[in-house]
mmCIF file of C-alpha atoms in Angstrom:
data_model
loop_
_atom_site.group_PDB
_atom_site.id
_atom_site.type_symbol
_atom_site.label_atom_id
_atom_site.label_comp_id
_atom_site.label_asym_id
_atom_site.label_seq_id
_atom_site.Cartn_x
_atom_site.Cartn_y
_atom_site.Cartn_z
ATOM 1 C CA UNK S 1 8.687 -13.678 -7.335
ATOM 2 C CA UNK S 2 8.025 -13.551 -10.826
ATOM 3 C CA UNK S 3 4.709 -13.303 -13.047
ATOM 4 C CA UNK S 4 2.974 -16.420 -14.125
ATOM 5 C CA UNK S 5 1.706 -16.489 -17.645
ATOM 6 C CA UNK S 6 -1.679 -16.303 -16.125
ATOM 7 C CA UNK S 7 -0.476 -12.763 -14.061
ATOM 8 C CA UNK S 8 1.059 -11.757 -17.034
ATOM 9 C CA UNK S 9 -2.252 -11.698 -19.053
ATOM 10 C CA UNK S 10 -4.281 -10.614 -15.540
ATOM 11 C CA UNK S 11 -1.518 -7.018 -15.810
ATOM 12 C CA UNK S 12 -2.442 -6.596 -19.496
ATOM 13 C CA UNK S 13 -5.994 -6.679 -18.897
ATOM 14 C CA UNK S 14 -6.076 -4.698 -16.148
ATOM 15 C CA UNK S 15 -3.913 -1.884 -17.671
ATOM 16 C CA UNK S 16 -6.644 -2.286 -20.501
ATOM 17 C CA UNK S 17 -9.355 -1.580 -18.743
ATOM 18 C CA UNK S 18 -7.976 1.240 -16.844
ATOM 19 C CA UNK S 19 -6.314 3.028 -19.929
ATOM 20 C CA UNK S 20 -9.449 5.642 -19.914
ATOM 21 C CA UNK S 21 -8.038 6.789 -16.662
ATOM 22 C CA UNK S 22 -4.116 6.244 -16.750
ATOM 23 C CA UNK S 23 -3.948 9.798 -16.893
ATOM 24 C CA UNK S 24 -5.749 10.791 -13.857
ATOM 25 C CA UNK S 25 -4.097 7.789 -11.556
ATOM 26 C CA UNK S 26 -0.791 8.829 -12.574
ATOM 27 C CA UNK S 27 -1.351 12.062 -11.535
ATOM 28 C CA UNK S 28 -3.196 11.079 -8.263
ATOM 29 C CA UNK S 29 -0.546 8.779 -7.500
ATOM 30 C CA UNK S 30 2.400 10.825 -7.716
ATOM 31 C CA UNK S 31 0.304 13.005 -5.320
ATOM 32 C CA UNK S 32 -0.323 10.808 -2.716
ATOM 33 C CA UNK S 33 3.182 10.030 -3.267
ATOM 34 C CA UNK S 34 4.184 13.520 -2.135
ATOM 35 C CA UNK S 35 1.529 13.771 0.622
ATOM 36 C CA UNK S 36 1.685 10.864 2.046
ATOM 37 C CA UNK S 37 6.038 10.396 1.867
ATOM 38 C CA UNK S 38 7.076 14.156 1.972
ATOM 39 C CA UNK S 39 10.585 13.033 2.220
ATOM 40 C CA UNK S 40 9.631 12.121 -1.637
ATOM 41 C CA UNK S 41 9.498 15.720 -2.623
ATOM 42 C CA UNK S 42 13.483 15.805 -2.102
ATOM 43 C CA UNK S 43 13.645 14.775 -5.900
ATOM 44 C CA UNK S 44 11.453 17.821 -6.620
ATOM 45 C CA UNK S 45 13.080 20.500 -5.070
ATOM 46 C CA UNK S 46 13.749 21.854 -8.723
ATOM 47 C CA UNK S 47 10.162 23.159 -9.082
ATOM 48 C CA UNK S 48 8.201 25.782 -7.634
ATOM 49 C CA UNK S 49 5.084 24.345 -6.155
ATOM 50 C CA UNK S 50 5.919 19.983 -5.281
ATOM 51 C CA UNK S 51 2.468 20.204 -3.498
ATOM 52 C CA UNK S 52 0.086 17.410 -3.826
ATOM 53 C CA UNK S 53 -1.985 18.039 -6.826
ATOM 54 C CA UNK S 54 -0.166 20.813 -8.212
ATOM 55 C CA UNK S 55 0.497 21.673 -12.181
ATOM 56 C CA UNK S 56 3.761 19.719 -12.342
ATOM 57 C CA UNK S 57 3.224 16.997 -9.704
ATOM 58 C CA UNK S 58 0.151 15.860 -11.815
ATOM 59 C CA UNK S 59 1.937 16.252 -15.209
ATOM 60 C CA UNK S 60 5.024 14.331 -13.823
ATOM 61 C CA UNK S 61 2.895 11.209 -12.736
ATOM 62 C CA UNK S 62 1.353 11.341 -16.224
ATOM 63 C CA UNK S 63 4.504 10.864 -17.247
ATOM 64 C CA UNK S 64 5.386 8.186 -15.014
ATOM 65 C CA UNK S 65 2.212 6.540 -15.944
ATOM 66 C CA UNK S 66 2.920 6.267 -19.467
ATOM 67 C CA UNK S 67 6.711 4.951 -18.873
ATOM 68 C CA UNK S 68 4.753 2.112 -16.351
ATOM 69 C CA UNK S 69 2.633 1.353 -19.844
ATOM 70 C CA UNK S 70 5.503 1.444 -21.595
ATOM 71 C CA UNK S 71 6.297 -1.663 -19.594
ATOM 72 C CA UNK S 72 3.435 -3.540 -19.798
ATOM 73 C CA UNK S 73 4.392 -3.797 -22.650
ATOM 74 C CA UNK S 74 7.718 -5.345 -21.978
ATOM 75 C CA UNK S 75 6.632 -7.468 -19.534
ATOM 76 C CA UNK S 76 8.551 -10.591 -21.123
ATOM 77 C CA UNK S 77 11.389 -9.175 -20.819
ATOM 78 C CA UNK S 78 11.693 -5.927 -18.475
ATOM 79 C CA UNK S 79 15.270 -6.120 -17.763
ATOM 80 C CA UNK S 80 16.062 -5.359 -21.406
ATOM 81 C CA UNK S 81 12.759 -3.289 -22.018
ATOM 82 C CA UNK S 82 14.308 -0.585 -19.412
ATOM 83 C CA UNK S 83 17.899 -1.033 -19.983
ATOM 84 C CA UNK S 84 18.145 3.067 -20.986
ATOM 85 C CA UNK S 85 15.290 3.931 -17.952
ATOM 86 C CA UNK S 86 17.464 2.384 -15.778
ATOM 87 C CA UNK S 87 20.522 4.092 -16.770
ATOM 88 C CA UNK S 88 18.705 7.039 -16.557
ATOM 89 C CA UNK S 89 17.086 6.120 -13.015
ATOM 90 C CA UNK S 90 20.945 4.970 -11.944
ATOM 91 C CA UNK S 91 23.387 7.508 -13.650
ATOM 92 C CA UNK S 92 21.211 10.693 -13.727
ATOM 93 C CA UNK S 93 18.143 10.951 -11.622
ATOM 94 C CA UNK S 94 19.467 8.823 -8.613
ATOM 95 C CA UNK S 95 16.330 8.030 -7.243
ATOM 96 C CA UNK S 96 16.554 5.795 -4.347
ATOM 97 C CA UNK S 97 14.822 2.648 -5.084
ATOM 98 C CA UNK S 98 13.175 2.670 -2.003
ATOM 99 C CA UNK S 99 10.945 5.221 -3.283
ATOM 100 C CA UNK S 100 9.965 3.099 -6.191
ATOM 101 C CA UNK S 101 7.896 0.973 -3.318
ATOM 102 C CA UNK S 102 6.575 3.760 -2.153
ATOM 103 C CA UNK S 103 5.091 4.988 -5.210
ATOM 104 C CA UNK S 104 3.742 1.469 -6.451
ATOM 105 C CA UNK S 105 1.497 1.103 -3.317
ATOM 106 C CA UNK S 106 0.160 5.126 -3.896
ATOM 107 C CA UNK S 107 -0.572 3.517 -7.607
ATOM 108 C CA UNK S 108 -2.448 0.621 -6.152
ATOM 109 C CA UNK S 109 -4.378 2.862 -3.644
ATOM 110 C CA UNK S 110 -5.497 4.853 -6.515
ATOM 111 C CA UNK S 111 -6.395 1.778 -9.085
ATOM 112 C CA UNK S 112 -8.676 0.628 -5.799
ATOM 113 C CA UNK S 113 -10.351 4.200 -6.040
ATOM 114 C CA UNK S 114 -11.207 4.207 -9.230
ATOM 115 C CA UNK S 115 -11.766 0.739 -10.228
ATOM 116 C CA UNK S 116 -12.850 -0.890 -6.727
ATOM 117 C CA UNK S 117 -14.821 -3.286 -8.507
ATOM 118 C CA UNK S 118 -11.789 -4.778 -10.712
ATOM 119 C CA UNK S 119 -9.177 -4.664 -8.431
ATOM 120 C CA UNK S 120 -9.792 -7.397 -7.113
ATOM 121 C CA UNK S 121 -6.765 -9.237 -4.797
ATOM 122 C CA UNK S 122 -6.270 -11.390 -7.621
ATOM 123 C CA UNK S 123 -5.709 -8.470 -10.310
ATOM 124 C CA UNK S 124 -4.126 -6.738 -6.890
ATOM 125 C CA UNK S 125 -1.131 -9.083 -6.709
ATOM 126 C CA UNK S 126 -0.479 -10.029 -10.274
ATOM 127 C CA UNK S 127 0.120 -5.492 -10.167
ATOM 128 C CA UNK S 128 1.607 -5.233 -7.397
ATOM 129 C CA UNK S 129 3.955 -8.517 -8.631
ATOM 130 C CA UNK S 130 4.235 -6.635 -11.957
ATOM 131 C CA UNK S 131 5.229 -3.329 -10.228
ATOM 132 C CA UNK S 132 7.770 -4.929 -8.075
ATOM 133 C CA UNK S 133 9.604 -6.693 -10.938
ATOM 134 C CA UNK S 134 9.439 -3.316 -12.574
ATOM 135 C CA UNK S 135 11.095 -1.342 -9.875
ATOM 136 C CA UNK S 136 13.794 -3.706 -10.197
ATOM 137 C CA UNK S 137 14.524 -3.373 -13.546
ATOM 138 C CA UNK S 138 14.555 -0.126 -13.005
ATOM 139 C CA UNK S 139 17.089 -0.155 -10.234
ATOM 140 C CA UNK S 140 19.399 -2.747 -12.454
ATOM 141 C CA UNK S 141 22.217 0.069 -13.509
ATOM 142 C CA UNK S 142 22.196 1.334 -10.042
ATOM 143 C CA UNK S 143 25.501 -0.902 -8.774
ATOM 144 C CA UNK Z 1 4.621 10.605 21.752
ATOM 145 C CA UNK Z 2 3.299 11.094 18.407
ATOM 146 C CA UNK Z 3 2.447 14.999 17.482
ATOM 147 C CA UNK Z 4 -1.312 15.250 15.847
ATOM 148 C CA UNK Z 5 -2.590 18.656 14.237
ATOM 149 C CA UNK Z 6 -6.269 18.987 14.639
ATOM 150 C CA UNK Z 7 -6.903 18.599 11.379
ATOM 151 C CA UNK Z 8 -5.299 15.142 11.295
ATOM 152 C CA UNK Z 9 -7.139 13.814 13.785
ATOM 153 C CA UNK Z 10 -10.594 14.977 12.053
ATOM 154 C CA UNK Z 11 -9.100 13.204 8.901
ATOM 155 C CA UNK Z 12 -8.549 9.770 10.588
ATOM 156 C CA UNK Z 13 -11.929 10.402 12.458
ATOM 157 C CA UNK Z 14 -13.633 10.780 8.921
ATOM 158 C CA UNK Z 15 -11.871 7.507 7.444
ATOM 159 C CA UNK Z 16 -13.075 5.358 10.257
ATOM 160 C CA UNK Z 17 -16.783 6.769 10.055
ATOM 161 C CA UNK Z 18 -16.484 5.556 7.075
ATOM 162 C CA UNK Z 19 -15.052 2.084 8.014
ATOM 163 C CA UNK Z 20 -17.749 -0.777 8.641
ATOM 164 C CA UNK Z 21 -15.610 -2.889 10.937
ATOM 165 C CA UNK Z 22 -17.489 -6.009 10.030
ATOM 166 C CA UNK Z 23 -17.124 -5.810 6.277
ATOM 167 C CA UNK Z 24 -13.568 -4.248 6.070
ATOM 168 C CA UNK Z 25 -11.927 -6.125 8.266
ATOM 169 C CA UNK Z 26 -12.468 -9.564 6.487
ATOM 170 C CA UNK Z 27 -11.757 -7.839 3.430
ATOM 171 C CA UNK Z 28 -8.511 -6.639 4.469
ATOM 172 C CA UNK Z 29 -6.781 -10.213 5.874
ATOM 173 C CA UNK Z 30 -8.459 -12.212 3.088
ATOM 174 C CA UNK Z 31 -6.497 -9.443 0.594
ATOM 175 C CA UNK Z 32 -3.701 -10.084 2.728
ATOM 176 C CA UNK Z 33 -3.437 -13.446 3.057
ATOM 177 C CA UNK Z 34 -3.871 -13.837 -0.810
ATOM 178 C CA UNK Z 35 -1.213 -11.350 -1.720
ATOM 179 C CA UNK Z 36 1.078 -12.367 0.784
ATOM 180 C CA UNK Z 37 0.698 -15.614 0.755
ATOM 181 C CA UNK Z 38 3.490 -16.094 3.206
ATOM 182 C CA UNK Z 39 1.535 -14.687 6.046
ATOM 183 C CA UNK Z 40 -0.958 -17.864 6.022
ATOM 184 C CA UNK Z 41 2.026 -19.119 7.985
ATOM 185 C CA UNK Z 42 0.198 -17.940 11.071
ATOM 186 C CA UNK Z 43 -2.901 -19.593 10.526
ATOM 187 C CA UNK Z 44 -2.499 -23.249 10.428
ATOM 188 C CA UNK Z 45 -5.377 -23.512 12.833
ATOM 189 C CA UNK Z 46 -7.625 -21.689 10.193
ATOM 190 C CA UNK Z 47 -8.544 -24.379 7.805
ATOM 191 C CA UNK Z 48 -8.479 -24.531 4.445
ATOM 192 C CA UNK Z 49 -6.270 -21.691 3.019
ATOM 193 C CA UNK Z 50 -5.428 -23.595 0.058
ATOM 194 C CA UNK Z 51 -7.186 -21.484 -2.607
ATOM 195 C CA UNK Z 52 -8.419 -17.754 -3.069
ATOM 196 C CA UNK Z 53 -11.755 -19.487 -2.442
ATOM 197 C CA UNK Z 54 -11.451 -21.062 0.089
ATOM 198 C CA UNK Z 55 -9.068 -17.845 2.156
ATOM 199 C CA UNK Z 56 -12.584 -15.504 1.063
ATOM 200 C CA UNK Z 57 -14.794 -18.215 2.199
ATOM 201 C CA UNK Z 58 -13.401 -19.074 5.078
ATOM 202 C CA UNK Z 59 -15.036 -17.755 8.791
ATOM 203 C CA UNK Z 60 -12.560 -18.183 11.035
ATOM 204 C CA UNK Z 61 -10.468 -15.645 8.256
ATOM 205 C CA UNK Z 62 -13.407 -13.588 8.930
ATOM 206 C CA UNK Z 63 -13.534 -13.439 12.768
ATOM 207 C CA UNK Z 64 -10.060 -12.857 12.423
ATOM 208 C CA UNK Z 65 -9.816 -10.018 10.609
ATOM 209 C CA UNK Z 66 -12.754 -7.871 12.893
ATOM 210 C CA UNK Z 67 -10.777 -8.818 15.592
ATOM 211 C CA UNK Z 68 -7.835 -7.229 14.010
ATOM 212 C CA UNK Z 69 -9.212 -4.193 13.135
ATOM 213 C CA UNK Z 70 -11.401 -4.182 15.724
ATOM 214 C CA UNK Z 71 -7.804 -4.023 17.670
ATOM 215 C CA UNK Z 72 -6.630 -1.139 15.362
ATOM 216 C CA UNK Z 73 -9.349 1.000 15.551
ATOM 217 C CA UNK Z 74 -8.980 1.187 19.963
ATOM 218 C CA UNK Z 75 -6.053 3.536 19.247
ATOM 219 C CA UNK Z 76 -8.617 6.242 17.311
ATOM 220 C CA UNK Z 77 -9.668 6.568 21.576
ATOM 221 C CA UNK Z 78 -6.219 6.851 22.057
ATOM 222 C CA UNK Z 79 -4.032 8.750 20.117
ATOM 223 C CA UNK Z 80 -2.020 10.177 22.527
ATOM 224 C CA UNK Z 81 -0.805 7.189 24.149
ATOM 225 C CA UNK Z 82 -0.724 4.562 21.601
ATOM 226 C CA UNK Z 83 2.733 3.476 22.611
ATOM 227 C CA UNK Z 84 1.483 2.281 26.351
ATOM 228 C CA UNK Z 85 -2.319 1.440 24.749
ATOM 229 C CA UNK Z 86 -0.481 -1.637 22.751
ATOM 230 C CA UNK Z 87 2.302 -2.348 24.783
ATOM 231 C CA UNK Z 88 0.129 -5.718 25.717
ATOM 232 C CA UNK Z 89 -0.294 -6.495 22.808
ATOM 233 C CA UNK Z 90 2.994 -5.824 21.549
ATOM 234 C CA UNK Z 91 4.172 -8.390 23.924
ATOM 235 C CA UNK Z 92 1.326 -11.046 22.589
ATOM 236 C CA UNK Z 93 2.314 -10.885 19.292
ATOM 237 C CA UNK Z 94 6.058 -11.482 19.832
ATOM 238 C CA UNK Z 95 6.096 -13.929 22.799
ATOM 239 C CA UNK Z 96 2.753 -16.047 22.408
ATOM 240 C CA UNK Z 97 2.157 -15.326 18.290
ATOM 241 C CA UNK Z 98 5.240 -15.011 17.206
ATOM 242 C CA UNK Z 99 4.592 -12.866 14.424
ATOM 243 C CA UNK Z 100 7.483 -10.570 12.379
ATOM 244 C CA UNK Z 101 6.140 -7.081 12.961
ATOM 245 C CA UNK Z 102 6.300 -6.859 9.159
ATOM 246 C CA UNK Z 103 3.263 -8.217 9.017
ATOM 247 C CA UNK Z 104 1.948 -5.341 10.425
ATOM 248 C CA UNK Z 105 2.331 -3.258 7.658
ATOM 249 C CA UNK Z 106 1.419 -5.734 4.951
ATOM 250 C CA UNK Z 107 -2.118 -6.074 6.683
ATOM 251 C CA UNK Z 108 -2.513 -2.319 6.649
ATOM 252 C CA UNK Z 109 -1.530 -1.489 3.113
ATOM 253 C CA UNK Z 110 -3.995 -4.212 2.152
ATOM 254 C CA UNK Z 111 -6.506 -2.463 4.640
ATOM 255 C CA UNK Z 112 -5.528 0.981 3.504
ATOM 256 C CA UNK Z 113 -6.178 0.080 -0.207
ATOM 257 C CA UNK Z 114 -9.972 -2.020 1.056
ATOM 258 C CA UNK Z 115 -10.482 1.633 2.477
ATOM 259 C CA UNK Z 116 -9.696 3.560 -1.010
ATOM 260 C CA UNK Z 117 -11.922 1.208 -2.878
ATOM 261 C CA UNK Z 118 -14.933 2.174 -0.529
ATOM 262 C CA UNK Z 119 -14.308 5.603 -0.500
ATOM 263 C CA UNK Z 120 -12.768 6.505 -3.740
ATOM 264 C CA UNK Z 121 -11.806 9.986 -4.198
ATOM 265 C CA UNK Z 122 -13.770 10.872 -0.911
ATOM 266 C CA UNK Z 123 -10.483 9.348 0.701
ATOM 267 C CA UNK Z 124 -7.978 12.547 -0.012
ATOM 268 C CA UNK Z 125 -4.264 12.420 -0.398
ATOM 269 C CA UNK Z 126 -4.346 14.701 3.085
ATOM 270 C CA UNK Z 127 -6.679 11.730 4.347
ATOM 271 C CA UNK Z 128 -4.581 9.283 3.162
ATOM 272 C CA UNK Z 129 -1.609 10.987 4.776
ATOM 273 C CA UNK Z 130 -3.398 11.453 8.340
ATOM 274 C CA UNK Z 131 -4.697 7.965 8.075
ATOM 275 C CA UNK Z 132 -1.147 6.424 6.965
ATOM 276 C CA UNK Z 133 0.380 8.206 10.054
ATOM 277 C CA UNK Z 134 -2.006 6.522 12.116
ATOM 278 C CA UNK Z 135 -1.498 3.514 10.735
ATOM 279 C CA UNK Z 136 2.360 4.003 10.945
ATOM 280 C CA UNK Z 137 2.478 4.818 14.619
ATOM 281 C CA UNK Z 138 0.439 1.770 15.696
ATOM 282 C CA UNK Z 139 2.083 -0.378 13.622
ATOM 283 C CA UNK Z 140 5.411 0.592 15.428
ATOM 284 C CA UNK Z 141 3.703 0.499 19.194
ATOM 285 C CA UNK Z 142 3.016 -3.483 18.063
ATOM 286 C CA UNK Z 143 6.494 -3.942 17.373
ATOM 287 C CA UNK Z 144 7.641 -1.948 20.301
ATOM 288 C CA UNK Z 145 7.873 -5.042 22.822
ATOM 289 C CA UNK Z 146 9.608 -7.318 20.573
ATOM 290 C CA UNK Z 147 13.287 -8.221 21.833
#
C-alpha cells in the first residue's frame, strides 16, 4: 500500500500545518501510548516514573516526533532514509514492531484532537498510509 | 467476565455523553469505509461507493453507521455481560454477514479517533484507556460466535 504522489504531498502538508504543535502530540501520543497499551511501558522500565504524562514519557515522544519529521522528509525513499533508525530499532532497542501500530493510531487520535478540522479521512489515510510505510522501514534490519 | 474499576466505568459513561449517536456514527463508517477501502466489500447493496463523495453522501452509509453504533453503545447497559449481550449478534455477523471480525476494530479506531476530534483534550489518555477497553471487549464478544 504505498503513497500516491497526491498522499505524498497531502503528508507534507499536513505535517506543515501541524508543526506549531509537533511537540505537544508527540508527547500526548507517547502517553496514550503508555495508558492505553501498558504492556508498552516494558521498553521503559529503565526510568523512574513511565506514567502517562510524566517528565520523560513527554520528552521521549518529542523525540519520536521529530525522528517521524525526520521522515517526512524522506518520504521518497524511507527504506534508505532510516537505514541507521532501523539498525538501531533492530540491533539495539528491539522494539517489537507491533508496537509501532500501536503508537501510530495514539498519533492519529491526537492529530484528530488537535486539528479535528484538518484531519480529515482524506489527510487521515494518506498519515496513517505514511505511518505504516514508516514502521516498516523501521522494522527492515529486524530479520 | 471483564473486570471494571469504578472509575472506568464513569470514564466510558463520560465519552458516550458526549457521543451524538446520529452524527458520530455516520462519521465513523464513512471514515472507515474511505480508509479501508476494503471494507466497502460488505456493502454492495449501498450504492454508489465509488468516490469519497459519494461514501459521505451517501444515506444508506448513514443509516448504517447509527445502527452500528447504535449496536455498540447497548453494551454501556451492559457491561457485565457483554459476552452473552452479543452472542446474537456474534452469530449474525459470521453466519448471515459474513464479516472478518477485523472489521471490528477498524470501525472502532475510526470511531475512536471521530470521538477525539469532538472532544479534544476533554477525551483523557485515562478516558481513552477506559473507552479502548470497552471497545476491546465488545469487539471480541462479536467475534466470539465465529467458528
Amino acid at each position: 500500500m504505498s503513497l500516491t504522489s497526491k498522499q505524498k504531498a497531502t503528508v507534507k502538508d499536513f505535517f506543515s500545518k501541524m508543526s506549531t504543535r509537533s511537540d505537544d502530540i508527540g508527547a500526548e501520543a507517547l502517553s496514550r501510548l503508555v495508558a492505553v497499551y501498558p504492556q508498552t511501558k516494558s521498553y521503559f522500565s529503565h526510568w523512574k516514573d513511565a506514567s502517562p504524562g510524566s517528565a520523560p514519557v513527554r520528552k521521549h515522544g518529542i523525540t519520536i516526533m521529530g525522528g517521524v519529521y525526520d521522515a517526512v522528509g524522506k518520504i521518497d525513499d524511507l527504506k534508505g532514509g532510516l537505514l541507521s533508525l532501523s539498525e538501531l530499532h533492530a540491533f539495539m532497542l528491539r522494539v517489537d514492531p507491533v508496537n509501532f501500530k500501536l503508537l501510530a493510531h495514539c498519533m492519529l487520535v491526537c492529530m484528530s484532537m488537535i486539528f479535528p478540522e484538518e484531519f480529515t479521512p482524506q489527510v487521515h489515510v494518506a498519515v496513517d498510509k505514511f505511518l505504516a510505510q514508516l514502521a516498516l522501514a523501521l522494522a527492515e534490519k529486524y530479520r | 467476565m471483564v473486570e471494571w474499576t469504578a472509575a472506568e466505568r464513569r470514564h466510558v459513561e463520560a465519552v458516550w455523553s458526549k457521543i451524538d449517536i446520529d452524527v458520530c456514527g455516520p462519521l465513523a463508517l464513512q471514515r472507515c469505509l474511505i480508509v479501508y477501502p476494503w471494507t466497502q466489500r460488505y456493502f454492495g447493496s449501498f450504492g454508489d461507493l465509488s468516490t469519497d463523495a459519494a461514501i459521505v453522501g451517501n444515506p444508506k452509509v448513514a443509516a448504517h453507521g447509527v445502527v452500528a453504533l447504535t449496536g455498540l453503545r447497548t453494551a454501556l447497559d451492559h457491561m457485565d455481560e457483554i459476552k452473552s449481550t452479543y452472542a446474537a449478534l456474534s452469530v449474525l455477523h459470521s453466519e448471515k454477514l459474513h464479516v472478518d471480525p477485523d472489521n471490528f476494530r477498524l470501525l472502532c479506531e475510526c470511531l475512536t479517533i471521530v470521538v477525539a476530534g469532538k472532544m479534544g483534550k476533554k477525551l483523557s489518555p485515562e478516558m481513552q484507556a477506559a473507552w479502548q477497553k470497552y471497545l476491546c471487549a465488545v469487539v471480541s464478544a462479536l467475534g466470539r460466535q465465529y467458528h
